[in-house]
Amino acid sequence: MTVQTEDRIARAFAAARAEGRTPVFPFIPAGWPEIDATVEIVEAAVAGGAAGVEIGLPFSDPMGDGPTNQRAYEEAIRNGANAETVFAAVRELRARGVSVPLIVMGYFNPLLSYGISRFVQTAAEAGVDGLITVDLPPQEAGEVEAPAREAGLHMIYLLAPTSTEDRIQLVADHGSGFIYCVGVVGITGARSVLSDELPEYIARVRAQTDLPLAIGFGISSREHVRQVGEYADAAVVGSAFVQLVGETPREERPAKVRAYLEEITGRDSG
Amino acid sequence: MTPNPEIPADPSAPNELGHWGEFGGQYVPETLMPALAELEQAYQRYREDPEFKAELEALLKDYVGRPSPLTLASRLSEEVGAKVYLKREDLNHTGAHKINAVLAQALLARRMGKKRIIAETGAGQHGVATATACALFDLDCVVYMGAEDVRRQSLNVFKMKTLGAEVVAVQSGSRTLKDATNEAIRDWVTNVRDTYYIIGSVVGPHPYPMMVRDFQSIIGREAKQQLFEKEGRLPTIAVACVGGGSNAIGLFHEFIPDQVRLIGVEAAGEGLDAKHAATLSKGRPGVLHGSRSYLLQDQWGQIQEAHSISAGLDYPGVGPEHSHLKLTERAEYRAVTDDEALDAFQRLSRLEGIIPALESSHAIAQVLKLKGEVKPDDIILVNLSGRGDKDMNTVAQALGVSL
């Protein structure tokens, strides 16, 4: 796929490569911890050096997520968060001049329920760059892929250490923007050490695609980001970031979020 | 008659991606895709394997007690105004139809070299059946059960523990079957390399809905043969309760090509305009737990809590093949309230000396409602999917009796 000037994802990866940095994408559920919290959290993360942000579309039954994200989704739903909450936050962020990639991450049912073409059009118009749908592997995604492409959204698929060569090929053929490589055999959640099989697994994926590779699930520290940078093109920080946000009182949040991103991206050490 | 686990060529098979029309499929995290492919391969291989079939057949006969009897319910027949036959899955070892698919899957797990078994359970019947199979085959067993169901079904929890299983009380969400299923899937995603997930119903990603149906279809095959022996003909109507829908599809499958009216009975709980579990009657299509099917959900696609007095029907989804049978109008789906099921529970007990499970009581209630609609020479075949022992506390409480 040719890199278009308006392709924020391609631009983010190109800029990071030019500067020799590993781009970091934090994940945060929309409408959480407070229904109107998303814009200030994303702005603070970007100010701290986030290369882009994955905004979670809350779902009642997130079977790929660990307890931290599950609880955040449950609270977001109780706050009244839904697809409109995601779109409103993205619109507001774009209006405020945030120009990094904003990606909607979630599960298929809320998207399906909203109406697929209505969802992808509304998302694209709001300023969303791509979709990551945990329970929508490429062989089931045909009905989303075509309208998403047409609207200008990237379809970002996941791979796992268990993925066979066939599956890697399928994802390489259907995905765009980047590939989200789940770093562990397991659900989301912070872990103290990264998997030993990571280098071999990422090498297998790399052999079949030129798309940038992001590693997520289990990333929580500067050291993890540094290790990810050795084999892959980006790191996603999910549960660890969600936990930090959840623990921090709202008034202290922008400063803490910014400092955390500065720390894990390595900005604080110059 | 010996049990016959022979699985015939299937006129109602899903396509190669596991879809029946728009329903079914494999909506799962990528981590699980290779495991589903491995399972499908193993299933396709062993379903035709003479040794596998012989081992399953022997177990169904000598361990489960198959074939289960077909009982003419004389007094119930008089009451309804047609001949009512009960397919006695309640007489299976462990007290319900669940054991049929569990033993078959445990045999499959063993052949696949998996030493650890996980399962979800609502009422606890599937958990007890799974714990039983794991004891028999010396497999590690972890059963996920919603904390609310652990409270409601303490006897089954104790049974599972007695059989050597670990029971995990799930505290997330509504703390019932759907949350237990999420937790079992999370375990599977994490331990997929050495773990086999025994799903208890015709739900989940392909190949589960097809495979569990195939293993349960022995119910309808036996019933058809038994009815031919007794009456020399097909039933007019086949009736079964539907939660996830495994006992219903097990009964219906054999009759899908025949001129037999199929009625699935959902739980209307406190009423279809109040709290209920009538997914096909009141839900709309969506994606949950790996497949596309009718769901109880709000306007934003959040899954809603189901309610039924029967824990086994308390599920906001339903098997994808049932969604297909509904949409194509091959089967009809009705709903029966908690009160109607409680009434049927008592009436079958007093009319026939058979105490049915609360799940199966929904099917009996529907049979009672057919009075006036049916003729004396009609034959109604009902799947009595389980026995009521596990429900005595719940029923006593509902009737205001203290034990």
Short mmCIF file of C-alpha atoms in Angstrom, two decimals, chain A residues 58-66 70 74 77 81-84 108-114 116 134-140 143 158-164 167 171 182 184-187 197, chain B residues 17 19 24-34 171-173 178-179 181-183 185-193 284-290 292 295 297-304:
data_model
loop_
_atom_site.label_atom_id
_atom_site.label_comp_id
_atom_site.label_asym_id
_atom_site.label_seq_id
_atom_site.Cartn_x
_atom_site.Cartn_y
_atom_site.Cartn_z
CA PRO A 58 -16.41 -0.99 25.75
CA PHE A 59 -17.97 -4.45 25.60
CA SER A 60 -19.75 -6.39 28.32
CA ASP A 61 -18.03 -9.71 27.51
CA PRO A 62 -14.40 -9.05 26.60
CA MET A 63 -13.17 -12.64 26.41
CA GLY A 64 -9.64 -11.69 25.28
CA ASP A 65 -9.04 -9.36 28.19
CA GLY A 66 -7.71 -9.87 31.69
CA GLN A 70 -12.58 -6.17 32.06
CA GLU A 74 -17.64 -2.77 33.05
CA ILE A 77 -20.52 0.74 30.44
CA ALA A 81 -20.04 4.67 27.39
CA ASN A 82 -20.83 3.32 23.91
CA ALA A 83 -19.79 3.77 20.28
CA GLU A 84 -20.89 7.43 20.33
CA PHE A 108 -17.31 -7.18 17.07
CA ASN A 109 -20.76 -7.11 18.64
CA PRO A 110 -20.94 -3.38 19.52
CA LEU A 111 -19.73 -2.59 15.99
CA LEU A 112 -22.22 -4.99 14.40
CA SER A 113 -25.02 -3.65 16.56
CA TYR A 114 -24.26 -0.06 15.50
CA ILE A 116 -21.22 -1.93 10.02
CA VAL A 134 -10.22 -8.81 18.85
CA ASP A 135 -12.83 -11.42 17.93
CA LEU A 136 -12.98 -10.71 14.21
CA PRO A 137 -10.26 -12.74 12.47
CA PRO A 138 -9.76 -12.06 8.75
CA GLN A 139 -11.78 -15.03 7.47
CA GLU A 140 -14.89 -13.56 9.17
CA GLU A 143 -18.28 -7.64 5.54
CA LEU A 158 -3.86 -9.71 15.41
CA LEU A 159 -1.42 -12.57 15.36
CA ALA A 160 -0.33 -14.74 18.27
CA PRO A 161 2.66 -16.91 19.10
CA THR A 162 0.42 -19.89 18.23
CA SER A 163 -0.23 -18.56 14.72
CA THR A 164 0.69 -20.94 11.93
CA ARG A 167 -2.65 -17.65 9.52
CA VAL A 171 -3.35 -11.62 8.17
CA VAL A 182 0.02 -10.50 20.67
CA VAL A 184 2.01 -13.93 24.78
CA VAL A 185 -0.23 -16.98 24.60
CA GLY A 186 -2.87 -15.48 26.83
CA ILE A 187 -5.17 -12.60 27.62
CA GLU A 197 9.59 -17.14 22.20
CA LEU B 17 -16.23 -21.95 7.79
CA HIS B 19 -21.69 -21.05 9.02
CA GLY B 24 -22.16 -19.69 13.37
CA GLY B 25 -18.56 -19.07 12.36
CA GLN B 26 -15.34 -18.57 14.31
CA TYR B 27 -15.35 -15.16 15.99
CA VAL B 28 -12.43 -15.73 18.32
CA PRO B 29 -9.10 -14.12 19.23
CA GLU B 30 -6.37 -15.16 16.81
CA THR B 31 -4.60 -17.14 19.55
CA LEU B 32 -7.37 -19.75 19.35
CA MET B 33 -7.54 -20.17 15.58
CA PRO B 34 -4.86 -22.90 15.39
CA GLN B 171 -17.17 -13.06 40.02
CA SER B 172 -17.22 -10.94 36.85
CA GLY B 173 -20.27 -9.55 35.02
CA LYS B 178 -22.12 -16.27 30.20
CA ASP B 179 -19.42 -15.03 32.56
CA THR B 181 -17.97 -19.06 29.55
CA ASN B 182 -15.86 -15.87 29.20
CA GLU B 183 -13.59 -17.13 31.95
CA ILE B 185 -12.35 -18.96 27.07
CA ARG B 186 -9.73 -16.81 28.85
CA ASP B 187 -8.24 -19.94 30.40
CA TRP B 188 -8.23 -21.63 27.00
CA VAL B 189 -6.55 -18.62 25.33
CA THR B 190 -3.85 -18.83 28.01
CA ASN B 191 -3.36 -22.60 28.19
CA VAL B 192 -4.39 -23.58 24.67
CA ARG B 193 -1.37 -25.75 24.01
CA ARG B 284 -31.60 -10.17 17.69
CA PRO B 285 -28.54 -11.51 15.85
CA GLY B 286 -25.08 -10.67 17.15
CA VAL B 287 -21.74 -12.23 18.06
CA LEU B 288 -20.92 -13.75 21.45
CA HIS B 289 -18.57 -16.51 22.59
CA GLY B 290 -17.20 -17.18 19.15
CA ARG B 292 -23.01 -15.45 15.41
CA LEU B 295 -28.58 -12.74 21.51
CA GLN B 297 -28.49 -7.41 23.91
CA ASP B 298 -29.17 -3.72 24.34
CA GLN B 299 -29.18 -1.16 21.53
CA TRP B 300 -25.39 -0.76 21.84
CA GLY B 301 -24.62 -4.45 21.52
CA GLN B 302 -23.93 -5.00 25.21
CA ILE B 303 -25.03 -8.45 26.28
CA GLN B 304 -27.94 -8.43 28.71
#
